[in-house]
Amino acid sequence: MRIKVFKAATIQAAMLQVKSELGIDAVILHTKKYHKGGFLGYKGKEVVELTAAVDDVPRKALPERENKNFAGNETNQADRVFSQDPIVPRNIVTQYKSAGNLDRMSDSETAPSTKLQKDTRQNRFLPTVNDDLQEQKIKQLEAELSQIKMMLQQTLPDPINSSQFVSVPEILAEHEVADTIIHDILKGISEKQMLQNKDAPEVLEHLTTYFDHIMHSGNDIIIKPQKTKIIALIGATGVGKTTTLAKLAARFVLEKEMNVALITADTYRISAVEQLKTYSDIIGLTLETVYSPTDLKAAIDKHRDKQLILIDTAGRSQHNDFQLNELRELLAVDPNIEKHLVLSATTKYKDAVDIIRKFSLCAPDRVLFTKVDETSSIGTVVNLIHEYPITLSYFTNGQSVPDDIIPASSRGLAELLLR
């Protein structure tokens, strides 16, 4: 048996090489796809590799029969048209091996050839094949093909799973991670890992280690004994500050059994106050509404006995300097207020950079990303933490209170990339 490896740009081109060199009787033993060239395989050309084999033992020649009615080789050649085996196009097996599906064969391919037997009166020197024997041989062939199909399904990759294969460079590009960061990530990864599917455990571990080195993560809010922790959420309109504040309140009240106070300064939207009032009633907390820096200071002093004070602020446009200065003055009433800038993960990278720069006037301490469940690209988050020394606090991934919020971590960010 001869075994040889063929390489081409496409599966069709590789199959043509197999057919040309080994013939149509060749059997495909193994198929593989990989990238060649580029940066460690990234952005390289896709190569298809086929391992094929063919039996090099020559076929036993059919016995020549004499035909007394005709002289010369013509009669012998006519005798060779038919043997005791039925005439079945040999490309049936080849097509089956390449497609792996018997159902795709047309009736004309699976039925015995009767073209040469159709009219024996016109070609009376051609012998007629016994119909019963021919039908028996066809059934035997179909059974053999079914066995081959079963073997192929067990040995070759599942077509559905193959279509779902995504490598590390591909998943990073899909999330719109900057090219410079992709190259930085791939520097510390072997070529074998690079060509692994994104679901491989080694891929998650590598990304987690990478984010450990570049990511400033404060994880969960830390509350020290005998000291009140004050958290204020700031950010643009529509990023989900009020819902996030309710999640934090429920998290610390229901899960950690702490004393929490809620304060809202978002008096620009009546719906925001009503929404937070509904949450506070469900959790069993008192809600304070403030309209000025003086009111905020008084509300904070009133709840100094609480372990945690959460402050909701009105959404501010990064393009409105007056509103940003107003927010800065509001939060200046207490230097111990820890300010979390809330950004939506759906925000374009350019706009997110603009928001971070403009809200730096208020000196945010940490950044909280919402709506990670509403985007198919987490590249904005990765690009920001790579380019700016920001400290992350939480990710929110839904509207459910208090479930859909998790402390930001390097492993959590890696899982979001590989989901």
XYZ file of C-alpha atoms in Angstrom:
419
model
C 0.000 0.000 0.000
C 1.263 3.457 -0.927
C 0.645 6.311 1.525
C 1.313 9.931 0.634
C 0.566 13.388 2.040
C -0.873 16.082 -0.263
C -1.025 19.815 0.512
C -3.095 22.485 -1.208
C -4.941 25.723 -0.560
C -8.380 24.087 -0.674
C -9.838 20.640 -0.075
C -10.915 20.485 -3.736
C -7.371 21.147 -4.969
C -5.952 18.545 -2.614
C -8.488 15.959 -3.802
C -7.507 16.653 -7.414
C -3.874 15.944 -6.501
C -4.871 12.667 -4.859
C -6.928 11.616 -7.867
C -4.204 12.622 -10.317
C -1.363 10.778 -8.568
C -3.002 7.828 -6.794
C -6.104 7.390 -8.913
C -9.760 7.190 -8.033
C -9.248 4.114 -5.852
C -7.299 6.115 -3.266
C -8.637 6.218 0.289
C -8.442 9.399 2.411
C -6.933 8.459 5.784
C -6.691 11.877 7.459
C -7.496 15.555 6.838
C -6.028 18.591 8.572
C -6.195 22.386 8.188
C -3.601 24.841 9.466
C -2.160 28.279 8.741
C 1.261 28.761 7.189
C 3.299 31.945 7.172
C 2.361 35.223 8.822
C 3.354 36.037 12.389
C 3.606 32.672 14.161
C 0.807 31.491 11.911
C -1.369 34.566 12.480
C -2.816 35.947 9.270
C -1.022 33.185 7.368
C -2.434 31.269 4.421
C -4.706 28.327 5.152
C -3.296 24.965 4.053
C -5.278 21.759 3.643
C -3.356 18.540 4.226
C -4.717 15.180 3.050
C -3.162 11.822 3.847
C -4.201 9.284 1.214
C -3.410 5.654 0.485
C -3.874 3.266 -2.403
C -3.332 -0.458 -2.758
C -0.282 -0.940 -5.005
C -1.118 -4.591 -5.740
C -2.256 -4.745 -9.378
C -5.743 -5.966 -10.023
C -6.118 -9.532 -11.160
C -6.673 -9.534 -14.884
C -9.946 -10.897 -16.067
C -9.672 -14.118 -18.044
C -9.894 -13.603 -21.736
C -12.541 -15.621 -23.498
C -12.474 -16.615 -27.067
C -15.234 -15.614 -29.378
C -15.408 -17.803 -32.379
C -17.654 -15.348 -34.200
C -15.006 -12.635 -34.240
C -11.304 -12.758 -34.832
C -8.513 -10.703 -33.347
C -8.412 -8.571 -30.170
C -11.777 -6.992 -30.779
C -13.643 -9.997 -29.417
C -11.413 -10.179 -26.348
C -11.922 -6.472 -25.714
C -15.665 -6.924 -25.976
C -15.489 -9.763 -23.453
C -13.680 -7.521 -20.979
C -16.585 -5.073 -20.845
C -18.390 -7.409 -18.510
C -17.131 -9.674 -15.770
C -19.152 -11.610 -13.249
C -19.270 -8.436 -11.073
C -21.921 -5.838 -11.858
C -20.914 -2.646 -13.569
C -20.942 0.129 -10.950
C -19.216 3.471 -11.581
C -16.074 3.548 -9.463
C -16.507 7.257 -8.739
C -19.328 6.308 -6.356
C -16.801 5.344 -3.696
C -14.645 8.387 -4.402
C -17.578 10.769 -4.107
C -18.719 9.040 -0.980
C -15.316 9.286 0.651
C -15.032 12.983 -0.093
C -18.569 13.899 0.916
C -19.155 11.338 3.651
C -22.842 11.093 2.862
C -24.435 8.289 0.935
C -27.652 10.257 0.671
C -25.990 12.782 -1.641
C -25.562 10.213 -4.366
C -28.010 10.396 -7.186
C -30.040 7.411 -8.193
C -28.067 7.219 -11.400
C -24.841 6.756 -9.413
C -26.112 4.032 -7.083
C -28.039 2.028 -9.678
C -26.206 -0.573 -11.784
C -25.244 0.513 -15.243
C -27.609 -0.957 -17.794
C -26.738 1.322 -20.663
C -24.654 -1.293 -22.421
C -27.283 -3.975 -21.816
C -30.314 -1.943 -22.833
C -30.680 -3.387 -26.261
C -28.946 -6.680 -26.836
C -30.361 -6.786 -30.316
C -28.263 -3.780 -31.290
C -25.116 -5.197 -29.636
C -25.774 -8.905 -29.607
C -22.134 -9.827 -29.010
C -22.276 -8.234 -25.444
C -23.309 -10.814 -22.804
C -26.252 -10.064 -20.492
C -25.610 -9.822 -16.695
C -27.879 -11.829 -14.480
C -30.282 -9.368 -12.819
C -30.480 -11.226 -9.509
C -26.712 -11.450 -9.196
C -26.333 -7.794 -10.069
C -28.916 -6.737 -7.466
C -27.173 -8.865 -4.837
C -23.831 -7.245 -5.613
C -25.356 -3.747 -5.363
C -26.821 -4.505 -1.945
C -23.449 -5.797 -0.817
C -21.813 -2.591 -2.043
C -24.376 -0.442 -0.224
C -23.697 -2.345 3.008
C -19.965 -1.795 2.609
C -20.504 1.908 1.978
C -22.639 2.170 5.125
C -19.799 0.644 7.113
C -17.331 3.109 5.575
C -19.673 5.970 6.458
C -19.834 4.828 10.077
C -16.035 4.557 10.255
C -15.589 8.034 8.776
C -18.009 9.559 11.276
C -16.003 8.029 14.107
C -12.546 9.009 12.834
C -12.983 12.301 10.988
C -13.900 15.572 12.755
C -17.572 16.354 13.070
C -18.460 18.914 10.357
C -20.518 20.932 12.850
C -17.677 21.059 15.378
C -15.168 21.914 12.654
C -17.231 24.921 11.611
C -17.219 26.098 15.221
C -13.421 25.965 15.505
C -12.015 29.394 16.380
C -8.313 29.932 17.108
C -6.817 32.476 19.515
C -5.902 35.086 16.837
C -9.348 34.719 15.265
C -11.274 35.232 18.518
C -9.181 38.293 19.404
C -9.780 39.783 15.957
C -13.519 39.076 16.218
C -13.619 41.057 19.472
C -11.894 43.963 17.705
C -8.825 43.853 19.908
C -6.146 46.197 18.541
C -3.528 44.533 16.300
C -0.655 45.683 18.529
C -2.310 44.012 21.535
C -2.946 40.805 19.546
C 0.752 40.640 18.680
C 1.614 41.328 22.317
C -0.628 38.459 23.448
C 0.740 36.061 20.831
C 4.342 36.689 21.855
C 3.888 34.531 24.911
C 1.997 31.691 23.286
C 3.313 28.658 21.462
C 2.318 27.908 17.890
C 0.501 24.808 19.106
C -1.576 26.869 21.548
C -2.215 29.502 18.903
C -3.814 26.931 16.622
C -5.912 25.399 19.387
C -9.626 25.987 19.605
C -10.627 28.880 21.855
C -12.336 26.428 24.229
C -9.052 24.718 25.132
C -8.194 25.195 28.865
C -4.670 26.328 27.958
C -6.066 29.306 26.051
C -8.060 30.545 29.070
C -5.027 30.186 31.323
C -2.770 32.103 28.932
C -5.195 35.025 28.562
C -5.740 35.130 32.330
C -1.987 35.344 32.912
C -1.662 38.079 30.294
C -4.426 40.191 31.851
C -2.868 39.687 35.286
C 0.131 41.680 34.057
C -1.702 44.595 32.408
C -4.947 44.844 34.361
C -5.447 46.949 37.476
C -8.281 45.217 39.275
C -9.668 46.196 42.649
C -12.109 43.284 42.581
C -14.983 43.612 45.049
C -15.624 46.723 47.166
C -13.669 46.355 50.399
C -15.363 47.679 53.532
C -13.167 48.163 56.582
C -14.524 47.741 60.101
C -15.558 50.869 61.996
C -15.376 52.975 58.820
C -18.123 54.046 56.420
C -17.458 53.293 52.769
C -18.927 55.883 50.359
C -19.378 54.944 46.690
C -20.671 57.288 43.974
C -21.517 56.149 40.438
C -20.849 58.716 37.712
C -21.016 58.557 33.934
C -22.851 59.485 30.758
C -26.590 59.072 30.280
C -28.088 55.667 29.579
C -25.190 53.500 30.776
C -27.193 51.846 33.580
C -25.996 53.648 36.732
C -29.303 53.377 38.628
C -29.768 49.647 37.954
C -26.129 49.004 38.843
C -26.539 50.906 42.126
C -29.539 48.714 42.996
C -27.469 45.588 42.232
C -24.686 46.755 44.544
C -27.170 47.582 47.298
C -28.860 44.191 47.059
C -25.492 42.424 46.897
C -24.248 43.933 50.165
C -27.585 43.804 51.990
C -28.827 40.353 50.983
C -25.557 38.477 50.511
C -23.224 40.188 52.992
C -25.869 41.401 55.484
C -24.457 44.932 55.783
C -26.121 48.217 56.706
C -26.488 50.251 53.518
C -27.878 53.703 52.778
C -29.021 54.957 49.350
C -28.721 58.547 48.161
C -29.822 59.828 44.761
C -28.790 63.103 43.179
C -30.396 62.188 39.858
C -33.288 64.640 40.139
C -33.188 65.384 36.415
C -35.132 62.217 35.728
C -38.212 61.513 37.826
C -38.178 57.931 36.572
C -34.709 57.408 38.049
C -35.861 58.412 41.530
C -38.958 56.216 41.262
C -36.908 53.275 40.004
C -34.436 53.506 42.872
C -37.312 54.026 45.358
C -38.864 50.755 44.165
C -35.604 48.888 44.662
C -35.039 50.444 48.101
C -38.533 49.423 49.239
C -37.954 45.835 48.096
C -34.601 45.616 49.851
C -35.858 47.505 52.900
C -33.636 50.586 52.705
C -34.293 54.289 53.173
C -33.714 56.483 50.126
C -32.435 60.056 50.486
C -32.947 62.529 47.620
C -30.530 65.486 47.391
C -30.530 68.570 45.157
C -27.269 70.342 46.038
C -23.818 69.760 47.501
C -25.110 70.955 50.862
C -27.923 68.394 50.812
C -25.458 65.650 49.894
C -23.136 66.498 52.781
C -26.042 66.466 55.214
C -27.273 63.095 53.925
C -23.788 61.563 54.239
C -23.413 62.849 57.809
C -26.860 61.449 58.635
C -25.822 57.940 57.644
C -22.297 57.801 59.098
C -23.477 54.846 61.164
C -23.921 52.750 58.012
C -21.220 50.485 56.646
C -21.857 51.485 53.039
C -23.372 54.591 51.429
C -24.231 54.369 47.712
C -24.776 57.578 45.731
C -26.528 57.740 42.353
C -25.753 60.786 40.192
C -27.412 62.189 37.086
C -26.008 61.249 33.713
C -23.676 63.868 32.283
C -22.559 64.366 28.689
C -18.794 64.392 28.281
C -19.252 67.318 25.894
C -21.004 69.531 28.473
C -18.324 71.240 30.563
C -20.882 73.000 32.778
C -22.510 69.730 33.838
C -19.125 68.105 34.490
C -18.056 71.004 36.724
C -21.381 70.800 38.536
C -20.795 67.090 39.169
C -17.255 67.752 40.379
C -18.504 70.321 42.905
C -21.191 67.928 44.142
C -18.703 65.159 44.871
C -16.163 67.523 46.451
C -18.236 67.703 49.685
C -16.407 64.640 51.012
C -12.859 63.619 50.001
C -13.579 59.999 51.025
C -16.120 59.452 48.234
C -14.863 56.673 45.958
C -15.991 57.489 42.430
C -16.738 54.712 39.953
C -16.998 55.808 36.315
C -19.687 53.682 34.653
C -19.063 52.811 30.983
C -21.176 50.679 28.689
C -19.298 47.847 26.985
C -21.299 48.689 23.852
C -19.555 52.080 23.577
C -17.159 52.517 20.677
C -13.514 52.653 21.669
C -13.040 56.228 20.436
C -16.057 57.445 22.404
C -14.968 55.520 25.509
C -11.558 57.223 25.387
C -13.305 60.601 25.075
C -15.505 59.844 28.108
C -12.539 58.785 30.248
C -10.609 61.939 29.351
C -13.495 64.332 29.995
C -14.635 62.672 33.236
C -11.061 62.795 34.542
C -12.132 66.252 35.768
C -14.015 64.394 38.526
C -10.992 62.148 39.264
C -12.713 58.750 39.084
C -11.034 56.031 41.128
C -12.302 52.997 39.254
C -14.174 52.032 36.078
C -17.254 49.804 35.988
C -18.401 48.231 32.711
C -22.089 47.538 32.143
C -24.012 45.688 29.401
C -21.286 43.159 28.574
C -24.153 40.832 27.614
C -25.389 43.256 24.950
C -22.264 43.271 22.810
C -20.438 40.643 20.796
C -17.161 42.566 21.122
C -15.239 43.084 24.371
C -12.336 44.637 22.504
C -13.109 48.101 23.893
C -12.478 46.879 27.445
C -9.216 45.127 26.488
C -7.939 48.100 24.501
C -8.709 50.549 27.323
C -6.996 48.612 30.099
C -3.961 48.146 27.837
C -3.637 51.833 26.960
C -4.772 53.544 30.185
C -3.908 52.878 33.847
C -7.526 52.420 34.871
C -8.659 50.176 37.719
C -11.729 48.040 37.062
C -14.370 47.298 39.683
C -17.318 45.313 38.225
C -18.887 43.866 35.093
C -22.673 43.784 34.754
C -24.186 41.262 32.360
C -27.971 41.642 32.518
C -30.911 43.386 34.173
C -31.473 40.936 37.014
C -30.994 42.375 40.522
C -28.730 41.409 42.279
C -27.465 38.482 40.170
C -26.110 40.076 37.010
C -23.022 41.746 38.447
C -19.565 40.252 39.052
C -16.317 41.719 40.401
C -13.906 42.484 37.562
C -10.968 40.100 37.331
C -8.414 39.013 34.765
C -9.993 35.546 34.555
C -13.472 37.039 34.190
C -12.293 39.205 31.306
C -10.641 36.204 29.625
C -13.911 34.234 29.938
C -15.823 37.113 28.321
C -13.443 36.984 25.358
C -13.834 33.219 24.951
C -17.598 32.938 25.531
